[in-house]
Short mmCIF file of C-alpha atoms in Angstrom, two decimals:
data_model
loop_
_atom_site.label_atom_id
_atom_site.label_comp_id
_atom_site.label_asym_id
_atom_site.label_seq_id
_atom_site.Cartn_x
_atom_site.Cartn_y
_atom_site.Cartn_z
CA MET A 99 -0.13 -0.02 0.12
CA THR A 100 1.41 3.48 -0.93
CA GLU A 101 1.82 5.28 1.67
CA ALA A 102 -0.09 8.70 2.02
CA LYS A 103 1.77 12.27 1.33
CA THR A 104 1.42 15.65 2.14
CA LYS A 105 -0.78 17.23 -0.62
CA VAL A 106 0.49 21.26 -2.67
CA PHE A 107 -2.03 22.41 -4.14
CA LEU A 108 -0.47 25.15 -6.79
CA THR A 109 -3.29 25.79 -8.64
CA GLY A 110 -6.63 27.29 -7.45
CA PRO A 111 -5.83 29.11 -4.23
CA PHE A 112 -2.85 27.18 -2.87
CA GLN A 113 -3.21 25.30 -0.29
CA ILE A 114 -0.91 22.16 1.53
CA ILE A 115 -3.15 19.08 2.71
CA ARG A 116 -1.82 16.64 6.01
CA ASP A 117 -1.80 13.13 4.98
CA ASP A 118 -4.80 12.72 7.76
CA GLY A 119 -6.23 15.85 5.31
CA GLN A 120 -6.21 18.33 8.19
CA ASP A 121 -5.54 21.42 6.08
CA VAL A 122 -2.18 22.49 7.13
CA THR A 123 -1.54 25.94 5.22
CA PRO A 124 0.89 28.64 6.41
CA ARG A 125 -1.54 31.67 7.33
CA GLY A 126 0.76 34.61 5.64
CA THR A 127 0.05 35.83 1.77
CA LYS A 128 4.26 36.03 1.87
CA ALA A 129 5.09 32.78 3.54
CA LYS A 130 2.60 30.75 1.07
CA ALA A 131 4.54 33.63 -2.16
CA LEU A 132 7.85 32.06 -0.24
CA LEU A 133 6.83 28.23 -0.60
CA ALA A 134 5.72 28.74 -4.06
CA LEU A 135 8.60 30.35 -5.47
CA VAL A 136 10.83 27.48 -4.25
CA LEU A 137 8.05 24.79 -5.16
CA LEU A 138 8.33 26.36 -8.92
CA SER A 139 12.07 26.08 -9.60
CA LYS A 140 14.50 23.87 -10.55
CA ASN A 141 14.85 21.13 -7.95
CA ALA A 142 12.62 23.43 -6.09
CA ILE A 143 15.57 24.90 -4.45
CA ARG A 144 16.56 29.00 -4.59
CA SER A 145 18.35 30.78 -2.76
CA ARG A 146 17.87 32.82 -0.24
CA ALA A 147 18.92 36.34 -2.13
CA TRP A 148 17.05 35.49 -4.86
CA LEU A 149 14.01 34.94 -2.26
CA GLN A 150 14.76 38.13 -1.27
CA ASP A 151 14.82 40.11 -4.29
CA LYS A 152 11.77 38.21 -5.11
CA LEU A 153 9.58 39.49 -1.73
CA TRP A 154 11.08 42.63 -0.82
CA SER A 155 12.60 44.04 -3.61
CA GLU A 156 12.00 47.56 -2.93
CA SER A 157 13.43 47.11 0.76
CA SER A 158 17.08 47.70 1.87
CA PRO A 159 19.30 44.63 1.71
CA ALA A 160 19.76 44.73 5.35
CA GLN A 161 15.72 45.16 5.77
CA GLY A 162 14.65 42.23 3.19
CA ALA A 163 17.36 39.59 4.58
CA ALA A 164 16.32 40.41 8.12
CA SER A 165 12.08 40.01 6.71
CA LEU A 166 13.08 36.66 5.05
CA ARG A 167 15.17 35.19 8.32
CA LYS A 168 11.98 35.93 10.29
CA GLU A 169 9.41 34.89 7.20
CA LEU A 170 11.96 31.72 7.41
CA SER A 171 11.47 30.66 11.40
CA VAL A 172 7.60 31.15 11.27
CA LEU A 173 7.56 28.72 8.05
CA SER A 174 9.43 26.58 10.54
CA LYS A 175 7.41 26.49 13.38
CA HIS A 176 4.51 26.06 11.41
CA PHE A 177 5.84 23.57 9.96
CA SER A 178 6.91 22.24 13.23
CA LYS A 179 3.94 22.44 14.69
CA HIS A 180 1.98 19.76 12.26
CA ARG A 181 5.09 17.30 12.49
CA LEU A 182 6.14 18.04 8.70
CA ASP A 183 9.32 17.68 7.54
CA ILE A 184 9.35 19.03 4.16
CA LEU A 185 11.23 22.46 4.34
CA GLU A 186 15.22 22.74 4.53
CA ILE A 187 17.21 25.56 4.99
CA THR A 188 20.75 26.81 4.95
CA ARG A 189 22.95 29.81 5.27
CA GLU A 190 22.31 30.30 1.45
CA THR A 191 19.86 28.16 -0.08
CA VAL A 192 15.87 27.44 0.61
CA SER A 193 14.29 23.89 -0.44
CA ILE A 194 11.40 21.95 -0.38
CA ASN A 195 12.01 17.63 -0.53
CA LEU A 196 9.81 16.93 -2.94
CA ALA A 197 10.04 13.54 -2.05
CA ALA A 198 7.65 14.00 1.35
CA VAL A 199 4.90 16.07 -0.87
CA GLU A 200 2.88 15.27 -4.03
CA VAL A 201 2.39 18.93 -5.85
CA ASP A 202 -0.51 18.88 -8.14
CA LEU A 203 1.04 20.05 -11.08
CA PHE A 204 3.95 17.89 -10.59
CA ASP A 205 1.62 14.39 -10.60
CA GLU A 206 -0.20 12.97 -12.95
CA GLN A 207 -2.82 11.77 -10.23
CA LEU A 208 -3.26 15.39 -8.96
CA SER A 209 -4.30 16.34 -12.32
CA PRO A 210 -5.41 20.02 -11.52
CA ASP A 211 -8.30 21.07 -12.29
CA ARG A 212 -8.60 24.51 -11.19
CA ALA A 213 -9.04 27.96 -13.02
CA GLU A 214 -5.63 29.51 -12.23
CA LEU A 215 -1.96 28.65 -10.95
CA LEU A 216 -2.17 30.75 -7.43
CA GLU A 217 -5.33 31.98 -7.94
CA GLY A 218 -5.68 35.40 -5.18
CA LEU A 219 -1.94 35.20 -3.99
CA ASP A 220 -1.32 38.73 -4.14
CA VAL A 221 2.58 40.04 -3.16
CA ALA A 222 2.41 43.80 -3.32
CA ASP A 223 5.68 43.46 -4.82
CA PRO A 224 7.21 43.78 -8.43
CA GLU A 225 9.59 41.57 -8.58
CA PHE A 226 7.38 38.91 -7.60
CA GLU A 227 4.21 39.70 -9.61
CA ALA A 228 6.34 39.63 -12.75
CA TRP A 229 7.80 36.00 -11.90
CA LEU A 230 3.47 35.33 -11.00
CA THR A 231 2.65 36.59 -14.63
CA VAL A 232 5.51 34.46 -16.47
CA GLU A 233 4.92 31.19 -13.85
CA ARG A 234 1.03 31.67 -14.87
CA GLN A 235 1.81 32.23 -18.88
CA ALA A 236 3.95 29.44 -19.03
CA TYR A 237 1.58 27.23 -16.95
CA TRP A 238 -1.75 28.02 -19.26
CA ASP A 239 -2.02 28.27 -22.80
CA ILE A 240 -4.53 30.45 -24.21
CA ASP A 241 -6.99 28.04 -26.48
CA THR A 242 -9.54 30.28 -28.33
CA ASP A 243 -11.17 27.26 -29.56
CA SER A 244 -12.25 26.69 -25.95
CA ASP A 245 -14.97 28.49 -22.89
CA GLY A 246 -11.80 28.97 -20.68
CA PRO A 247 -7.70 28.11 -20.31
CA VAL A 248 -6.53 25.08 -21.19
CA LEU A 249 -3.50 23.89 -19.24
CA ALA A 250 0.03 23.03 -21.21
CA GLY A 251 0.49 19.46 -20.55
CA ARG A 252 0.34 16.94 -17.53
CA GLY A 253 3.18 15.95 -15.22
CA LEU A 254 6.16 17.50 -14.55
CA PRO A 255 6.33 20.70 -15.36
CA VAL A 256 8.44 22.03 -18.52
CA HIS A 257 10.85 24.36 -17.91
CA TRP A 258 11.70 24.63 -21.83
CA GLY A 259 14.64 27.20 -20.50
CA ARG A 260 18.47 25.97 -20.43
CA LEU A 261 19.35 27.87 -17.15
CA ARG A 262 22.92 29.10 -16.82
CA PRO A 263 25.68 25.91 -16.61
CA ALA A 264 26.75 25.62 -13.15
CA VAL A 265 30.40 25.31 -13.36
CA VAL A 266 32.84 24.75 -10.35
CA VAL A 267 36.25 25.02 -10.65
CA GLU A 268 38.32 23.04 -8.39
CA PRO A 269 41.93 24.06 -7.30
CA PHE A 270 44.44 21.98 -9.36
CA GLU A 271 46.04 18.83 -7.86
CA VAL A 272 50.00 19.43 -7.04
CA VAL A 273 52.29 16.96 -7.91
CA GLY A 274 55.94 17.93 -6.42
CA GLU A 275 56.80 19.85 -3.54
CA THR A 276 58.56 22.66 -4.84
CA PRO A 277 57.22 26.30 -3.88
CA ASP A 278 57.04 26.75 -8.57
CA ILE A 279 55.02 24.72 -8.59
CA SER A 280 52.14 25.57 -6.65
CA ILE A 281 52.34 28.77 -7.68
CA ALA A 282 51.85 27.98 -11.02
CA ALA A 283 48.79 25.87 -9.76
CA SER A 284 47.25 28.38 -7.72
CA SER A 285 48.04 30.67 -10.86
CA ILE A 286 46.54 28.68 -13.27
CA ARG A 287 43.26 28.28 -11.15
CA ASP A 288 42.86 31.88 -10.16
CA GLU A 289 43.42 33.07 -14.18
CA LEU A 290 40.33 30.80 -14.97
CA MET A 291 38.49 31.85 -12.01
CA PHE A 292 39.25 35.89 -13.55
CA LEU A 293 38.26 34.91 -17.33
CA LEU A 294 35.31 32.81 -16.28
CA GLY A 295 33.99 35.50 -14.25
CA THR A 296 33.75 38.24 -17.36
CA MET A 297 31.15 35.78 -19.05
CA SER A 298 28.53 35.84 -15.27
CA ASP A 299 25.85 36.33 -17.73
CA VAL A 300 26.06 32.58 -19.30
CA ILE A 301 27.63 30.30 -17.11
CA GLU A 302 26.78 30.01 -13.50
CA LEU A 303 30.41 29.99 -11.48
CA ARG A 304 31.27 28.22 -8.19
CA ASP A 305 34.60 28.08 -6.33
CA ALA A 306 34.90 24.83 -4.78
CA ARG A 307 36.84 25.96 -1.81
CA ARG A 308 33.60 28.02 -0.69
CA GLN A 309 30.91 24.95 -2.24
CA GLU A 310 29.11 23.36 -0.01
CA GLY A 311 27.21 20.17 -1.05
CA PRO A 312 26.88 18.54 -4.70
CA VAL A 313 25.73 20.23 -7.50
CA GLU A 314 23.97 20.03 -11.09
CA GLY A 315 26.43 21.22 -13.43
CA TYR A 316 30.42 20.48 -14.79
CA VAL A 317 33.67 20.48 -12.39
CA LEU A 318 36.62 22.38 -13.77
CA SER A 319 39.71 20.12 -12.72
CA GLY A 320 43.60 19.22 -13.04
CA SER A 321 46.94 18.92 -12.01
CA VAL A 322 50.42 20.38 -12.32
CA VAL A 323 53.65 18.20 -12.85
CA GLY A 324 56.80 19.61 -12.41
CA ALA A 325 59.26 17.91 -14.76
CA GLU A 326 61.62 18.87 -16.93
CA GLY A 327 59.26 22.25 -17.14
CA LEU A 328 55.58 22.39 -16.50
CA ARG A 329 53.22 20.03 -17.45
CA VAL A 330 49.35 20.64 -17.26
CA ALA A 331 46.68 18.21 -17.63
CA ALA A 332 42.66 19.62 -17.11
CA GLN A 333 39.45 18.08 -17.80
CA LEU A 334 35.92 19.17 -17.59
CA THR A 335 33.21 16.03 -15.98
CA SER A 336 29.58 16.44 -15.74
CA THR A 337 28.22 15.77 -12.34
CA ALA A 338 24.89 14.15 -13.18
CA ASP A 339 26.74 11.08 -15.27
CA GLN A 340 30.56 11.69 -14.59
CA VAL A 341 31.43 11.78 -18.26
CA CYS A 342 34.09 13.72 -19.08
CA LEU A 343 33.40 16.15 -21.41
CA TRP A 344 36.71 16.88 -22.59
CA THR A 345 40.06 16.68 -21.35
CA GLN A 346 43.31 18.62 -22.51
CA ARG A 347 47.52 18.46 -21.88
CA PHE A 348 49.57 21.09 -21.99
CA ARG A 349 53.64 21.23 -21.62
CA PHE A 350 55.70 24.26 -21.66
CA ARG A 351 59.41 25.25 -20.19
CA ALA A 352 60.19 26.30 -16.50
CA LYS A 353 60.54 29.96 -18.13
CA GLU A 354 57.81 29.94 -19.76
CA THR A 355 55.83 29.64 -16.83
CA PHE A 356 53.95 32.70 -16.82
CA ASP A 357 52.66 33.11 -20.19
CA ALA A 358 51.40 29.02 -19.80
CA VAL A 359 49.40 30.76 -17.37
CA GLU A 360 47.81 32.40 -20.02
CA GLU A 361 47.46 29.67 -22.41
CA ILE A 362 46.18 27.32 -20.28
CA ALA A 363 43.25 29.74 -18.84
CA MET A 364 42.10 30.65 -22.35
CA LYS A 365 42.43 27.26 -23.64
CA VAL A 366 40.12 25.53 -20.79
CA VAL A 367 37.12 28.48 -20.90
CA GLU A 368 37.30 27.49 -25.00
CA ALA A 369 37.15 23.96 -24.56
CA LEU A 370 34.22 24.70 -21.81
CA GLN A 371 32.48 27.39 -24.50
CA LEU A 372 32.74 24.32 -26.95
CA ARG A 373 31.36 21.81 -25.23
CA LEU A 374 28.38 23.52 -23.10
CA ARG A 375 27.38 26.25 -25.31
CA ASP A 376 28.50 27.71 -28.83
CA GLY A 377 29.80 24.15 -30.36
CA TYR A 378 31.97 25.02 -33.48
CA TRP A 379 31.05 28.06 -33.24
CA SER A 380 34.14 28.67 -30.36
CA GLU A 381 36.43 27.49 -32.43
CA ILE A 382 36.10 30.09 -35.55
CA TRP A 383 36.96 33.21 -33.29
CA SER A 384 39.36 31.16 -30.96
CA SER A 385 41.70 29.54 -33.70
CA ARG A 386 43.13 33.41 -33.58
CA VAL A 387 45.53 34.30 -31.84
CA THR A 388 45.33 37.05 -29.55
CA SER A 389 45.98 38.74 -25.84
CA THR A 390 44.43 37.70 -22.76
CA GLU A 391 42.81 41.36 -22.59
CA ALA A 392 41.46 41.64 -25.82
CA TRP A 393 39.96 38.13 -25.17
CA SER A 394 38.45 38.94 -22.06
CA ALA A 395 36.66 42.38 -24.03
CA PHE A 396 35.83 39.70 -26.68
CA GLN A 397 34.20 37.72 -24.62
CA LYS A 398 32.15 40.99 -22.45
CA ALA A 399 31.52 41.91 -25.48
CA ARG A 400 29.82 38.97 -26.71
CA ILE A 401 27.31 38.68 -23.86
CA LEU A 402 26.14 42.69 -24.52
CA GLU A 403 25.52 41.40 -27.73
CA SER A 404 23.30 38.22 -26.77
CA GLN A 405 21.54 40.56 -25.03
CA ALA A 406 19.71 42.41 -27.94
CA THR A 407 18.34 45.60 -26.24
CA GLU A 408 19.53 48.76 -27.46
CA ASP A 409 21.62 49.70 -25.09
CA GLY A 410 23.24 46.85 -25.40
CA LEU A 411 24.43 45.87 -28.76
CA GLN A 412 26.16 50.02 -28.71
CA ASP A 413 27.32 48.98 -25.33
CA ALA A 414 28.75 45.82 -26.57
CA ILE A 415 30.29 47.83 -30.54
CA ARG A 416 31.99 49.92 -27.39
CA GLN A 417 33.40 47.09 -26.08
CA TYR A 418 34.36 45.73 -29.35
CA ARG A 419 36.63 48.90 -29.91
CA ALA A 420 37.98 48.23 -26.99
CA CYS A 421 39.06 44.43 -27.94
CA LEU A 422 40.43 46.16 -31.13
CA GLU A 423 43.22 48.59 -29.02
CA PHE A 424 44.28 45.62 -27.25
CA ASP A 425 44.67 44.45 -30.95
CA PRO A 426 43.14 46.44 -34.10
CA GLY A 427 44.23 43.06 -36.18
CA TYR A 428 41.35 40.39 -34.60
CA LEU A 429 39.20 39.67 -37.15
CA PRO A 430 35.99 38.19 -35.07
CA ALA A 431 35.71 42.03 -33.43
CA ARG A 432 35.44 43.54 -36.09
CA VAL A 433 33.23 41.50 -37.94
CA ALA A 434 31.21 41.79 -34.72
CA ILE A 435 30.17 45.26 -35.10
CA GLY A 436 29.41 44.65 -38.33
CA PHE A 437 26.70 42.46 -36.80
CA CYS A 438 25.65 44.52 -34.40
CA HIS A 439 24.92 47.55 -36.20
CA LEU A 440 22.72 45.22 -38.58
CA ASP A 441 20.90 43.77 -35.65
CA MET A 442 20.42 47.41 -34.68
CA ILE A 443 18.29 48.00 -38.17
CA ARG A 444 17.18 44.57 -38.00
CA LEU A 445 15.80 44.91 -34.41
CA GLY A 446 14.14 48.54 -35.21
CA MET A 447 16.60 50.30 -33.53
CA ASP A 448 18.62 52.52 -35.86
CA ALA A 449 17.38 56.09 -36.97
CA ASN A 450 19.28 55.41 -40.48
CA PRO A 451 18.77 52.08 -41.68
CA ALA A 452 20.29 52.90 -45.09
CA GLU A 453 23.40 54.62 -44.02
CA THR A 454 24.52 52.32 -41.74
CA LEU A 455 23.94 49.94 -44.21
CA ALA A 456 25.79 51.03 -46.37
CA MET A 457 28.64 51.65 -43.80
CA VAL A 458 28.39 47.92 -43.29
CA GLU A 459 28.67 46.79 -46.80
CA ALA A 460 31.85 48.75 -47.42
CA GLU A 461 33.75 47.41 -43.92
CA CYS A 462 31.82 43.56 -45.14
CA LYS A 463 33.57 43.82 -47.89
CA GLN A 464 36.92 44.57 -47.41
CA LEU A 465 37.11 42.09 -44.25
CA ARG A 466 35.84 39.92 -47.23
CA ASN A 467 38.66 39.97 -49.48
CA LEU A 468 41.63 39.75 -46.66
CA ASN A 469 39.37 36.77 -45.68
CA PRO A 470 37.62 35.38 -48.52
CA THR A 471 36.91 31.65 -46.35
CA ASP A 472 36.34 33.18 -42.97
CA PRO A 473 32.92 31.48 -41.90
CA TYR A 474 31.99 34.55 -40.04
CA CYS A 475 33.03 37.22 -42.86
CA SER A 476 30.19 35.22 -44.98
CA ALA A 477 27.27 34.93 -42.70
CA LEU A 478 28.32 38.73 -42.01
CA HIS A 479 27.71 38.90 -46.13
CA ALA A 480 24.41 37.09 -45.82
CA PHE A 481 23.46 38.95 -43.21
CA THR A 482 23.55 42.51 -45.61
CA HIS A 483 21.52 41.01 -48.56
CA SER A 484 18.60 40.17 -46.23
CA VAL A 485 18.81 43.58 -44.28
CA ALA A 486 18.80 44.96 -48.03
CA GLY A 487 16.06 42.77 -49.11
CA ASN A 488 17.46 39.93 -51.02
CA THR A 489 16.11 36.94 -48.81
CA SER A 490 17.10 34.54 -51.10
CA GLU A 491 20.37 35.40 -51.84
CA ALA A 492 21.12 35.52 -48.31
CA CYS A 493 19.22 31.85 -47.76
CA SER A 494 21.80 31.34 -50.40
CA LEU A 495 24.98 32.15 -49.11
CA MET A 496 24.51 31.30 -45.46
CA LEU A 497 23.19 27.50 -46.49
CA ALA A 498 26.71 27.51 -47.83
CA VAL A 499 28.62 28.80 -44.60
CA VAL A 500 26.41 25.87 -42.09
CA GLU A 501 27.04 23.40 -44.86
CA ARG A 502 30.84 23.61 -43.58
CA PHE A 503 30.28 24.52 -40.52
CA SER A 504 27.11 22.65 -39.94
CA GLY A 505 28.10 22.10 -35.97
CA SER A 506 28.04 25.51 -34.76
CA PRO A 507 24.53 26.43 -33.12
CA GLU A 508 25.29 30.53 -33.29
CA LEU A 509 25.63 29.48 -37.64
CA LEU A 510 22.51 27.45 -37.74
CA GLY A 511 20.93 29.91 -35.51
CA TYR A 512 21.45 32.18 -38.19
CA TYR A 513 20.16 30.32 -41.11
CA GLY A 514 16.85 29.41 -39.42
CA ILE A 515 16.33 33.27 -39.02
CA LEU A 516 17.19 34.03 -42.47
CA LEU A 517 14.49 31.43 -43.65
CA VAL A 518 11.95 33.18 -41.86
CA TYR A 519 12.72 36.23 -43.58
CA ASP A 520 12.79 34.07 -46.90
CA ASP A 521 8.79 33.51 -45.57
CA ARG A 522 10.14 29.74 -45.27
CA ALA A 523 9.14 29.63 -41.00
CA GLU A 524 8.82 25.98 -41.01
CA GLU A 525 12.32 25.25 -42.51
CA GLY A 526 13.14 27.95 -39.57
CA VAL A 527 11.33 25.94 -37.29
CA SER A 528 13.48 22.84 -38.04
CA VAL A 529 16.76 24.79 -38.17
CA CYS A 530 16.34 26.23 -34.78
CA LYS A 531 15.73 23.29 -33.63
CA LYS A 532 18.37 21.13 -34.94
CA ALA A 533 20.45 24.34 -33.42
CA LEU A 534 19.08 24.08 -30.20
CA ALA A 535 19.31 20.58 -29.68
CA LEU A 536 23.70 20.71 -30.74
CA THR A 537 24.98 21.35 -26.77
CA PRO A 538 23.41 21.10 -23.25
CA HIS A 539 23.09 25.22 -23.12
CA PRO A 540 22.70 26.88 -26.20
CA PRO A 541 22.77 30.49 -26.76
CA ILE A 542 19.64 31.66 -25.37
CA TRP A 543 18.96 34.33 -28.42
CA ILE A 544 18.15 30.84 -31.17
CA GLU A 545 15.40 29.71 -28.60
CA ALA A 546 13.83 33.88 -29.26
CA ASN A 547 14.36 32.82 -32.76
CA LEU A 548 12.69 29.75 -32.84
CA ALA A 549 9.59 31.57 -31.32
CA ILE A 550 9.68 33.85 -33.71
CA ALA A 551 9.24 31.56 -36.12
CA MET A 552 6.55 29.19 -34.50
CA MET A 553 4.39 32.21 -34.51
CA MET A 554 4.76 32.88 -38.20
CA THR A 555 3.51 29.21 -38.83
CA GLY A 556 0.94 29.61 -36.11
CA ASP A 557 2.72 27.09 -33.83
CA LYS A 558 0.94 27.37 -30.36
CA ALA A 559 4.39 26.20 -28.65
CA ALA A 560 5.67 29.50 -29.61
CA TRP A 561 4.22 30.98 -26.23
CA GLN A 562 5.57 27.85 -23.76
CA HIS A 563 9.45 28.90 -25.80
CA ALA A 564 9.13 32.56 -25.73
CA HIS A 565 8.35 31.86 -21.96
CA ASN A 566 11.81 29.55 -21.68
CA VAL A 567 13.87 32.53 -23.01
CA LEU A 568 11.98 35.00 -20.69
CA ARG A 569 12.68 32.68 -17.48
CA VAL A 570 16.13 32.87 -18.19
CA ASP A 571 16.47 35.79 -19.07
CA PRO A 572 13.22 38.07 -17.92
CA GLY A 573 14.71 41.22 -19.65
CA ARG A 574 14.17 40.53 -22.98
CA VAL A 575 12.15 42.51 -25.28
CA ARG A 576 11.97 39.86 -28.72
CA PRO A 577 10.26 37.00 -26.55
CA ARG A 578 8.03 39.79 -24.73
CA VAL A 579 6.89 41.24 -28.65
CA VAL A 580 6.39 37.45 -29.54
CA LEU A 581 3.82 37.04 -26.73
CA CYS A 582 2.29 40.01 -26.72
CA MET A 583 1.37 39.59 -30.52
CA LEU A 584 -0.09 36.02 -29.22
CA SER A 585 -2.00 37.84 -27.00
CA ALA A 586 -3.55 39.89 -29.03
CA ALA A 587 -3.72 37.20 -31.78
CA ALA A 588 -6.28 34.83 -29.14
CA GLY A 589 -8.13 37.77 -28.04
CA ASN A 590 -6.64 39.00 -25.07
CA HIS A 591 -6.44 42.25 -24.81
CA SER A 592 -5.81 42.73 -21.09
CA LEU A 593 -2.72 40.47 -21.20
CA ALA A 594 -1.61 42.17 -24.40
CA ARG A 595 -1.41 45.53 -22.74
CA ARG A 596 0.39 44.23 -19.91
CA HIS A 597 3.23 42.98 -21.96
CA ALA A 598 2.66 45.91 -24.23
CA ARG A 599 3.86 48.17 -21.10
CA GLN A 600 6.62 45.46 -19.85
CA ILE A 601 8.17 46.00 -23.81
CA LEU A 602 8.13 49.92 -23.22
CA GLU A 603 9.56 49.77 -19.82
CA LEU A 604 12.46 47.19 -21.34
CA GLN A 605 12.97 49.35 -24.21
CA PRO A 606 11.25 52.65 -23.96
CA GLY A 607 11.49 54.04 -27.34
CA PHE A 608 9.71 51.43 -28.45
CA SER A 609 6.94 51.61 -31.60
CA VAL A 610 4.97 49.41 -33.57
CA GLU A 611 5.94 50.59 -36.77
CA ARG A 612 9.83 49.95 -35.52
CA TRP A 613 9.41 45.85 -34.44
CA ALA A 614 11.24 44.78 -36.97
CA TRP A 615 12.50 45.91 -40.18
CA PRO A 616 9.97 45.81 -43.30
CA GLY A 617 12.99 45.26 -45.74
CA CYS A 618 14.50 42.41 -44.12
CA PHE A 619 10.60 40.40 -44.83
CA LYS A 620 10.49 38.85 -48.26
CA ASN A 621 6.28 38.54 -47.51
CA ARG A 622 5.95 41.70 -46.09
CA GLN A 623 1.90 40.62 -44.79
CA HIS A 624 4.25 39.37 -41.67
CA TYR A 625 5.63 43.24 -40.98
CA GLU A 626 2.34 44.42 -41.15
CA LYS A 627 0.28 41.97 -38.88
CA GLY A 628 2.68 42.56 -36.47
CA VAL A 629 2.03 45.78 -36.44
CA ARG A 630 -1.77 45.73 -36.53
CA LEU A 631 -1.05 43.22 -33.31
CA LEU A 632 0.78 45.38 -31.12
CA SER A 633 -1.74 48.67 -32.74
CA ALA A 634 -4.61 46.66 -30.53
CA ALA A 635 -1.95 45.77 -27.77
CA GLY A 636 -1.72 49.36 -27.33
CA LEU A 637 1.61 50.15 -28.68
#
């Protein structure tokens, strides 16, 4: 006979029913909200800092931390009174033991049949309200063929978003007792922490010396041996199955120790990007030798560029130029500046698109003359054609690139959006899905493009993929534009207006006419439909 468990209902009013049928729901609104925040997180665990930000975002840090401590103390006493051992609190995290409870959204036998997720849970905090809006829209799809919303899937909730991979950097093992070897091992690890720190927007960096308990993610470890110079081994291992994803050895003469530290650290980070996120794309730009300073500036610029906001793109251009100050001949940075300018045109952010396009075309021609086989240059060439309205030619040029470099999520993602512009959205969906499957943690903008492509094909999965992006990065504008259009098309005008307000908060200069560059679309009806739907939302 199966042992009865405490049941938690997230649909309808938040409720906890003990195994004997007694209602043991906490009274406080923020207590309920705190438990919901944890339960709807991956593996039902959240950091105390994240919870504090969601429930006391308008309080000072000290006051917010004190309020969280008080709320956790009240909850602990409440569950202890009712003989429930489900809440686990540490100095850093709060978690719920899913083995001790049954949650309606997670259990087939408790299939939710209520009207709303966390119905009536009203917390006067803008961060919580924004989180709850995303959660409600993610779990409930708007079905225009029925009288009400329909739950999007059963069983375990689908967390579409690929969260930042957690990478734990361990101290490098020292083989040999000489001071030089110990210093080299410590220096390599410190350099790794510094370089990985520049990628904080795309990885969750952990220091093994300060880490408590196991981590779901990846471990970066290695050893330094003092034998006829310096021998270094490094490896990247998945904690899920203990599979070694990458390993490499390096050998240097004793007098090259300082240069070895920088080179090893850069190679390890590039390998991490290759295996976890960028696939072959990272080899395209990492194959060009440059200084640590230029490399770090380039990495920071890539993160800014991926935000796809007006401020982010402008900041990325400045950072790429800073990279070129360290290394004027670093081709990836020069090409990336061209892409940033084209993105500002494509996304309706450039006030003088014709002038900007002419500038990028001239730069692209010069770069291609100097580097005729470089795939990044070829991709830029394809996009200049797309922005100029030559969509079929753009697809042909990009196809030639992805046939040579099919292992790059980024290049496939480029091809996918070009297919959408060429009125081949179904093909674009297929290509974007393939791009997302190439690495465990692909760039999130690819999924934003997938949402756009699915919206154009009428596939309702566009809802989930747009939410997927917002779960990972709530500040992105493009998935919010997709949700605004989908809401307006479904006749849910209050939801569409809510998304419209959030779009204007994120991009104050946004207007319906500039939601995209009309010249990119082979079929202008897609652009015009977007204008109509966004206008209906009040933009």
